[in-house]
PDB file of C-alpha atoms and ligand atoms in Angstrom:
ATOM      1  CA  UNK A   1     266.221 170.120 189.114  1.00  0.00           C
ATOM      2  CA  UNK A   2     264.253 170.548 186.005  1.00  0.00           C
ATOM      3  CA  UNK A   3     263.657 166.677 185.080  1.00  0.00           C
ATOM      4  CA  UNK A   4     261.254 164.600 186.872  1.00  0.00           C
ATOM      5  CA  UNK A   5     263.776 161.875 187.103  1.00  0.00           C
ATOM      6  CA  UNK A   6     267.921 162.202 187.661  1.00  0.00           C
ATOM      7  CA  UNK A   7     270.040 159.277 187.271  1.00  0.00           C
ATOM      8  CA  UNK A   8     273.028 159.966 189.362  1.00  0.00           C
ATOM      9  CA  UNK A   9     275.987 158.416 186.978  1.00  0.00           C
ATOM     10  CA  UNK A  10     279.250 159.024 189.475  1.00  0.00           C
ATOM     11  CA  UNK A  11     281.404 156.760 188.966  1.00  0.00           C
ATOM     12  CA  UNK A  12     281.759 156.639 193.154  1.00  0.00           C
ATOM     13  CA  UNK A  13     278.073 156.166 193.310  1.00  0.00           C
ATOM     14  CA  UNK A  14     278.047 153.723 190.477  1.00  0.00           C
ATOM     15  CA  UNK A  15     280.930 151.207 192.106  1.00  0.00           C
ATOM     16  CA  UNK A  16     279.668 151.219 195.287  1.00  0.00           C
ATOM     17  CA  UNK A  17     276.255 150.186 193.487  1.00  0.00           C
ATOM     18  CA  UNK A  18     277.674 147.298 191.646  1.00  0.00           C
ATOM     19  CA  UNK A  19     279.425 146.433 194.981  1.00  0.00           C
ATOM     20  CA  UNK A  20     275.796 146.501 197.047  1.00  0.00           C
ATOM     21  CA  UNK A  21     274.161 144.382 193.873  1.00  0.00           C
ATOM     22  CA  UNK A  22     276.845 141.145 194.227  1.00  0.00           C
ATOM     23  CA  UNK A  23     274.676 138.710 196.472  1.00  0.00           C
ATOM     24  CA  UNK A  24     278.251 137.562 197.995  1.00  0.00           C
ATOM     25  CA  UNK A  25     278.467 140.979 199.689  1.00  0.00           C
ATOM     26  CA  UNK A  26     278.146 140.560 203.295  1.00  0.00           C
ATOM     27  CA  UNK A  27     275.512 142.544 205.597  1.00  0.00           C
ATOM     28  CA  UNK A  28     278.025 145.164 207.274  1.00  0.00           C
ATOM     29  CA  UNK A  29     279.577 145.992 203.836  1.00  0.00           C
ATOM     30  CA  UNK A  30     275.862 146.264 202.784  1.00  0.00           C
ATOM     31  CA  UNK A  31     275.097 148.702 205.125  1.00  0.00           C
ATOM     32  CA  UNK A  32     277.642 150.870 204.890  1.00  0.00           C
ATOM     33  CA  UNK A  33     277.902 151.352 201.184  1.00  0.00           C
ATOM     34  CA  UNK A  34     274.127 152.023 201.479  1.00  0.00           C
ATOM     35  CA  UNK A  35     275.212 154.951 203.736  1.00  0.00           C
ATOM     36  CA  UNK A  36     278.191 156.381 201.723  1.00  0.00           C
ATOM     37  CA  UNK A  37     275.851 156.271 198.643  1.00  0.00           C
ATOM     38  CA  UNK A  38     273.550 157.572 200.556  1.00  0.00           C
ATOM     39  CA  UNK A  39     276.009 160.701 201.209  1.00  0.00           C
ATOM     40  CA  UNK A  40     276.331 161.488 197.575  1.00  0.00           C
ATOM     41  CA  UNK A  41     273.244 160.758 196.528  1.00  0.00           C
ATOM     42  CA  UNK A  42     271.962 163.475 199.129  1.00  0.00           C
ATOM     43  CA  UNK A  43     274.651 165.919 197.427  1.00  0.00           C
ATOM     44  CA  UNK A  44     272.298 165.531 194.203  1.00  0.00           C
ATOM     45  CA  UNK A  45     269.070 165.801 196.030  1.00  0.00           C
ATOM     46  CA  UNK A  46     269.851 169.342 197.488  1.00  0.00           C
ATOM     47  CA  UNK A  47     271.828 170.187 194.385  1.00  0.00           C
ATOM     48  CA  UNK A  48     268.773 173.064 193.714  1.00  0.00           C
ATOM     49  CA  UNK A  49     268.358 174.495 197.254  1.00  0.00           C
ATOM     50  CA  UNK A  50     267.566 178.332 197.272  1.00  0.00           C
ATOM     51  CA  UNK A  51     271.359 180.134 198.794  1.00  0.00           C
ATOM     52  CA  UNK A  52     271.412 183.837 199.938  1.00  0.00           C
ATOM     53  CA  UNK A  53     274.582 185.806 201.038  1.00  0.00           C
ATOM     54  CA  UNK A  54     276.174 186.312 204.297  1.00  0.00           C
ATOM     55  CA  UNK A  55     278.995 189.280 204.379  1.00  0.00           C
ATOM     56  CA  UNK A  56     281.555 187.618 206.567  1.00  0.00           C
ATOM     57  CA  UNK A  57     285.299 188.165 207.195  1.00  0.00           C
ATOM     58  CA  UNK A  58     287.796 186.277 206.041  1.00  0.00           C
ATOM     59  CA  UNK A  59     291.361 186.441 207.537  1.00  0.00           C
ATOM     60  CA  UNK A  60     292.161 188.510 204.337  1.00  0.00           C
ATOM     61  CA  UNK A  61     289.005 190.482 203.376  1.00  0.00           C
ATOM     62  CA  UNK A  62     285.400 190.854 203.669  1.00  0.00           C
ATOM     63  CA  UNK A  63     282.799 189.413 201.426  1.00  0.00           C
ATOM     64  CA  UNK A  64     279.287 188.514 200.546  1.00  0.00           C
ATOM     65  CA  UNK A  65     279.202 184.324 200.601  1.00  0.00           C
ATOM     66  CA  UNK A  66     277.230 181.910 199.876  1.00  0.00           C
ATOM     67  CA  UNK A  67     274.871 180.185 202.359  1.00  0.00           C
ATOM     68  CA  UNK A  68     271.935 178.137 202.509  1.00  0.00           C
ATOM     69  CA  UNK A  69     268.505 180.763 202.492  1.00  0.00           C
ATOM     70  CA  UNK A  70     267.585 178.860 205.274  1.00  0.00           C
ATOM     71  CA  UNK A  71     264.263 176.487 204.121  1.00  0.00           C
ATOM     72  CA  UNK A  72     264.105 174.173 206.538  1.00  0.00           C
ATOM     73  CA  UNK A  73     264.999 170.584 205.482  1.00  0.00           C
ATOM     74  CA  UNK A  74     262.458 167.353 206.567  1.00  0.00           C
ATOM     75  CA  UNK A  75     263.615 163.457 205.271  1.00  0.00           C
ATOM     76  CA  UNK A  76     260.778 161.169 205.492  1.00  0.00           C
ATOM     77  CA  UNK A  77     261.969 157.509 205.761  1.00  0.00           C
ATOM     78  CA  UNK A  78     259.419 155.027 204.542  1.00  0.00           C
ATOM     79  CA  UNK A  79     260.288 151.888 206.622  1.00  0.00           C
ATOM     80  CA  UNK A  80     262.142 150.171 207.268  1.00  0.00           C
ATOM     81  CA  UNK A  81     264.386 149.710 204.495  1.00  0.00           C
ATOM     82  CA  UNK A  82     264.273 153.748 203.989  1.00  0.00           C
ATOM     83  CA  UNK A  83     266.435 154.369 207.481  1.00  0.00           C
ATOM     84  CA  UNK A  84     269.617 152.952 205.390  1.00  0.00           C
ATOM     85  CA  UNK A  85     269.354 156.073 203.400  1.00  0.00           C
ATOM     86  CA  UNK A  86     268.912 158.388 206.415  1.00  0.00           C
ATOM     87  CA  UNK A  87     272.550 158.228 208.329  1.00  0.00           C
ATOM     88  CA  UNK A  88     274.520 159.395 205.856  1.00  0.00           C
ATOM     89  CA  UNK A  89     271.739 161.790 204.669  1.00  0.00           C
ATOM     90  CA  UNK A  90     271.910 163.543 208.478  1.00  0.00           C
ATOM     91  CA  UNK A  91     275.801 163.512 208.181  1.00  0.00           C
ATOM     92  CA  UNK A  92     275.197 166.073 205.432  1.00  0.00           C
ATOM     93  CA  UNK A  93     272.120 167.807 206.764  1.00  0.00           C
ATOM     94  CA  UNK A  94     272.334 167.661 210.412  1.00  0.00           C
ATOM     95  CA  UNK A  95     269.712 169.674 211.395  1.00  0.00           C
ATOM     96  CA  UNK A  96     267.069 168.111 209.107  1.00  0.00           C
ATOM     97  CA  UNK A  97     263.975 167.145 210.805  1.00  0.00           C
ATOM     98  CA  UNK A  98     263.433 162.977 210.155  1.00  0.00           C
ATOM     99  CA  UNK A  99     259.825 161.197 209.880  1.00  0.00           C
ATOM    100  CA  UNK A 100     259.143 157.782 209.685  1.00  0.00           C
ATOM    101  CA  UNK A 101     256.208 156.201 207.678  1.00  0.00           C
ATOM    102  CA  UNK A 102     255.381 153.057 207.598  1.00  0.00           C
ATOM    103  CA  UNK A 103     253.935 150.538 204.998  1.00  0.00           C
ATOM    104  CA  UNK A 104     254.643 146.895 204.231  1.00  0.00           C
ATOM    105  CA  UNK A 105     253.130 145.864 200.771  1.00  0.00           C
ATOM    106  CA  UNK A 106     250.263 143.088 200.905  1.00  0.00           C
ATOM    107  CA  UNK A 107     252.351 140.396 199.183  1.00  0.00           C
ATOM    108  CA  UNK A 108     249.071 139.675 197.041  1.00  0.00           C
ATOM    109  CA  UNK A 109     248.196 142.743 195.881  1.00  0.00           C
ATOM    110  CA  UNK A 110     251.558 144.193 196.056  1.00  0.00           C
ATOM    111  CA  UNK A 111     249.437 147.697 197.275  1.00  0.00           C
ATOM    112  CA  UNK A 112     250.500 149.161 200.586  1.00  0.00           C
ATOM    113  CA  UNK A 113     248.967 149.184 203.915  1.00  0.00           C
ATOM    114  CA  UNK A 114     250.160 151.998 206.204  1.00  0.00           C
ATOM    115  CA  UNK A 115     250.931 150.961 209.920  1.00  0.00           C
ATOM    116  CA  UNK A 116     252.659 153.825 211.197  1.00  0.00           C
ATOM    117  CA  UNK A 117     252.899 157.660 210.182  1.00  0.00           C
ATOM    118  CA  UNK A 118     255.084 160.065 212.508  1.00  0.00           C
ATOM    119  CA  UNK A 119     255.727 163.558 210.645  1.00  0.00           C
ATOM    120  CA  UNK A 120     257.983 166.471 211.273  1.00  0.00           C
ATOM    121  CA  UNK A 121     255.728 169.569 212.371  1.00  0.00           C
ATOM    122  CA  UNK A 122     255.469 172.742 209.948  1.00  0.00           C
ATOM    123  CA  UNK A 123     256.155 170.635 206.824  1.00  0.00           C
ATOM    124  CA  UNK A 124     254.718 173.487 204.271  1.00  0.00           C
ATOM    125  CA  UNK A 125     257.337 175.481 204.749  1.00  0.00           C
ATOM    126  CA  UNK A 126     260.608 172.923 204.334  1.00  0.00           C
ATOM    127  CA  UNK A 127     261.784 171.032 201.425  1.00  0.00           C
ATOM    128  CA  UNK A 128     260.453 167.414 202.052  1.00  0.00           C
ATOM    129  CA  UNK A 129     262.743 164.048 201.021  1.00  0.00           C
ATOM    130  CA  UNK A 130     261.147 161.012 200.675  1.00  0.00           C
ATOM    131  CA  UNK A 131     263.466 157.963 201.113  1.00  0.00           C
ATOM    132  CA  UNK A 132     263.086 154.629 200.412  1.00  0.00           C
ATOM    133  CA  UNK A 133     266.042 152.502 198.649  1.00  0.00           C
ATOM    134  CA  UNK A 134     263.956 150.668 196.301  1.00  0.00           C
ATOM    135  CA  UNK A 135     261.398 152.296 193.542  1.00  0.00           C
ATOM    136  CA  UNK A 136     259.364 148.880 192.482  1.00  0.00           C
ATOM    137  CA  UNK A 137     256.017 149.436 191.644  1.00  0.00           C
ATOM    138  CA  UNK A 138     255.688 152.639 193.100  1.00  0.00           C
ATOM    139  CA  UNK A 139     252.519 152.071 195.388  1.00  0.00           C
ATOM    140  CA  UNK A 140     254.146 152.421 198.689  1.00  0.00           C
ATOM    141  CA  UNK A 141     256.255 155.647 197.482  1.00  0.00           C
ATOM    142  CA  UNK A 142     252.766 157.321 195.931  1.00  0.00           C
ATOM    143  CA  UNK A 143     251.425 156.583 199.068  1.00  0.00           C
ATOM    144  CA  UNK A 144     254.181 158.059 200.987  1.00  0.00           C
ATOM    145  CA  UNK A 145     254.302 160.914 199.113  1.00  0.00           C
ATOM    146  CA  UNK A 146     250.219 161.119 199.808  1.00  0.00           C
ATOM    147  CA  UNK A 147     250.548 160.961 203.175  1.00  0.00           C
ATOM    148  CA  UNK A 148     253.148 164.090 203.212  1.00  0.00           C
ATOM    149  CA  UNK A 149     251.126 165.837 201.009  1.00  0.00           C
ATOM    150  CA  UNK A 150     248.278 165.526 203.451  1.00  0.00           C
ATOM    151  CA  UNK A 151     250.372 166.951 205.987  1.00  0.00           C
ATOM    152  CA  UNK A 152     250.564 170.210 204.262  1.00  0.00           C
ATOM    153  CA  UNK A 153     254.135 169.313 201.861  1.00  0.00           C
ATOM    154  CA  UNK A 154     254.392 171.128 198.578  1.00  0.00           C
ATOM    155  CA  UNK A 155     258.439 171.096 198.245  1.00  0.00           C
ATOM    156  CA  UNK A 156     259.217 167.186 198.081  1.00  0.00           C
ATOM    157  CA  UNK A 157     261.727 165.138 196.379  1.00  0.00           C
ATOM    158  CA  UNK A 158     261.897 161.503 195.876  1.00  0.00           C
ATOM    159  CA  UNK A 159     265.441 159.607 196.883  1.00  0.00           C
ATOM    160  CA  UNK A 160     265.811 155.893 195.654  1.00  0.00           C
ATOM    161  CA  UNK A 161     269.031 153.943 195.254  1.00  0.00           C
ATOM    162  CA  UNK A 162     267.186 152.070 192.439  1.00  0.00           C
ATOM    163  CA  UNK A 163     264.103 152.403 190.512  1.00  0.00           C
ATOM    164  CA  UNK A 164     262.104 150.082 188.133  1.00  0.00           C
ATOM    165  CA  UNK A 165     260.891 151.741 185.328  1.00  0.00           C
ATOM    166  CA  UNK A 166     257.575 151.070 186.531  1.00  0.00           C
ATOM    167  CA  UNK A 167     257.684 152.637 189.674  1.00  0.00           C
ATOM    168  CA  UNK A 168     259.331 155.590 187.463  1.00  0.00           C
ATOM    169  CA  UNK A 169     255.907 156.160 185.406  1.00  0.00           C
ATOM    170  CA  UNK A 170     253.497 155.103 188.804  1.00  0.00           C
ATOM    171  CA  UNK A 171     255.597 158.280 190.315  1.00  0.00           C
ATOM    172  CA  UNK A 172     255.405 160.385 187.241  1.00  0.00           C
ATOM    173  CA  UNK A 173     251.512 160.095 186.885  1.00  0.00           C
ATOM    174  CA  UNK A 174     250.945 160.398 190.298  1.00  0.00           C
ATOM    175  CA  UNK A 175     252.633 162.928 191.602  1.00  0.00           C
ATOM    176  CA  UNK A 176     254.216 164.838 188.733  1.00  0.00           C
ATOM    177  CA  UNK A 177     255.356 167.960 190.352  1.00  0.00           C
ATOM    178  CA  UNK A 178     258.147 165.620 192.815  1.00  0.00           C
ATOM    179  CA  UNK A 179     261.182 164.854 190.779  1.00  0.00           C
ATOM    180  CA  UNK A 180     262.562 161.243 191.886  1.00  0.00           C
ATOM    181  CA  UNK A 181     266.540 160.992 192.254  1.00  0.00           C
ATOM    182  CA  UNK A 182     267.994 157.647 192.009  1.00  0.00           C
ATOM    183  CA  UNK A 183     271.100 155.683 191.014  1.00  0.00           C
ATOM    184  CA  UNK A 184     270.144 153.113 188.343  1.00  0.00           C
ATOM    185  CA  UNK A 185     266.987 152.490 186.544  1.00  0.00           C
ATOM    186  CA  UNK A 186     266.822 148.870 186.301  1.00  0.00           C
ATOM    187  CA  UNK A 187     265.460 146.588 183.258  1.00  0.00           C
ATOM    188  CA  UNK A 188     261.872 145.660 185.011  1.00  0.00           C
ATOM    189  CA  UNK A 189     259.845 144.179 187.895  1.00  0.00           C
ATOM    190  CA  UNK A 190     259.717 140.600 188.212  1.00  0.00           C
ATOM    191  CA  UNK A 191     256.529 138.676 189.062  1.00  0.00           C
ATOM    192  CA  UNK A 192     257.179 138.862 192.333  1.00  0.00           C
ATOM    193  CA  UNK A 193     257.482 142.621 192.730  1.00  0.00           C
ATOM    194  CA  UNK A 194     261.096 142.577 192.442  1.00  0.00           C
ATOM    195  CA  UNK A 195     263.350 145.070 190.591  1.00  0.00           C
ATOM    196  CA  UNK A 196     265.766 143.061 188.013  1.00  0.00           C
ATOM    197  CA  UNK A 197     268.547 142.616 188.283  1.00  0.00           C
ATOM    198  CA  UNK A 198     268.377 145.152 191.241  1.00  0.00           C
ATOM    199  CA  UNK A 199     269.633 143.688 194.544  1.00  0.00           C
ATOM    200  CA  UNK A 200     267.405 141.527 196.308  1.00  0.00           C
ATOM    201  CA  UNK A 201     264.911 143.022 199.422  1.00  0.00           C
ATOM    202  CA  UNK A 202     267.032 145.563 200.131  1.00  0.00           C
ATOM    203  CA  UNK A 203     265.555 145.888 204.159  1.00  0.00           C
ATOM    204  CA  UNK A 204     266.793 142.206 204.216  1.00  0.00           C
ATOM    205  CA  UNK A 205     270.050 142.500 202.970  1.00  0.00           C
ATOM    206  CA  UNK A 206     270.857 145.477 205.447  1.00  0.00           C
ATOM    207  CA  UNK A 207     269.940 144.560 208.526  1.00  0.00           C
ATOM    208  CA  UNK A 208     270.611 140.263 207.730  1.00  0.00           C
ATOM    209  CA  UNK A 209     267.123 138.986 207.811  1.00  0.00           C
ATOM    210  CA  UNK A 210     264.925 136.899 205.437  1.00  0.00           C
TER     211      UNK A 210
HETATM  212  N1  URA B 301     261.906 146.078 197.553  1.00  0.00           N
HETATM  213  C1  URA B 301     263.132 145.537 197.650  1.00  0.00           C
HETATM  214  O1  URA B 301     263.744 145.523 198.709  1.00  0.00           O
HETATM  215  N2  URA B 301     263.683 144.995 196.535  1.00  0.00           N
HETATM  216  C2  URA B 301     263.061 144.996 195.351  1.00  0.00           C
HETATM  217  O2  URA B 301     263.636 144.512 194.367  1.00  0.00           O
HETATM  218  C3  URA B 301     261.773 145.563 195.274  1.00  0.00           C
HETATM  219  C4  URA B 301     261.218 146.108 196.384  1.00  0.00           C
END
């Protein structure tokens, strides 16, 4: 993945989007488009994983196939909004390790404040993804992506389901080397911290509260 940023434009990916943005769709529905997206949008995220060869026998033949080189794979959920993405991530990537960090933004500031931090062990060696379904200003995905860093990371990827073009550029300058996947870049944040037209709080709308 040469780019720092990919904008995944399937049309699958892109529907289901446009479904998840209507503020008539209902929580269930919600959820589970989050999760199918979440599916495809993990196809793109592992699109560049290193494959080696395994000689194995076919019913007709032998040959040398394809198969995953074996780096270990680690998804990092920011909470709580990031564990929509993770389902349909592990139905892809079974054996991934998960961790679970978690900020909530100061609604004045808008910077994060970590509460809780739970890692996968032996994180230099695997390719990190960092989850979280909403790239707004970017604090609380820098500091995510700190916070792995610190653990000893140095193969991460970004996964958003949308991204304001701030949070784009807070993610560029501050951690340049992790490319950041997403689905839509949206117009702008609102005063509020919201992306627009984006979707609404995104932890609210999948699990119903407000
Ligand atoms: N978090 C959300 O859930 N929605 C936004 O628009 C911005 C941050």
């Amino acid at each position: 993945m040469p780019e720092h940023l990919t904008v995944v434009e399937h049309p699958l990916v892109q529907h289901k989007l446009t479904l998840m943005r209507d503020a008539d769709t209902p929580t269930g529905l919600f959820r589970q488009l989050l999760r199918e997206i979440s599916t495809l949008l993990a196809y793109e995220v592992t699109r560049d994983l290193p494959v080696t060869t395994r000689r194995v026998h076919t019913p007709l033949e032998s040959m040398d196939a394809p198969v995953l080189d074996g780096r270990k794979l680690a998804l990092v959920s920011i909470l709580r909004a990031g564990n929509g993405l993770l389902d349909g991530m592990l139905d892809l990537m079974p054996s991934a390790r998960v961790g679970f960090v978690g900020l909530y933004r100061d609604e004045e500031t808008l910077e994060p404040v970590q509460y809780y931090c739970k890692l996968p062990e032996a994180l230099p060696e695997r390719r990190v993804i960092v989850v979280d379904p909403m790239l707004a200003t970017g604090n609380s995905s820098a500091a995510a992506i700190a916070l792995v860093k610190g653990a000893g990371a140095v193969d991460i990827r970004f996964l958003c389901l949308l991204a304001a073009p701030e949070g784009v550029r807070r993610m560029a300058d501050a951690h340049p080397d992790v490319p950041v996947v997403t689905a839509a870049v949206d117009e702008r944040l609102n005063e509020m911290g919201y992306i627009v037209p984006g979707l609404g709080d995104a932890g609210d709308r999948m699990y119903g509260t407000r």
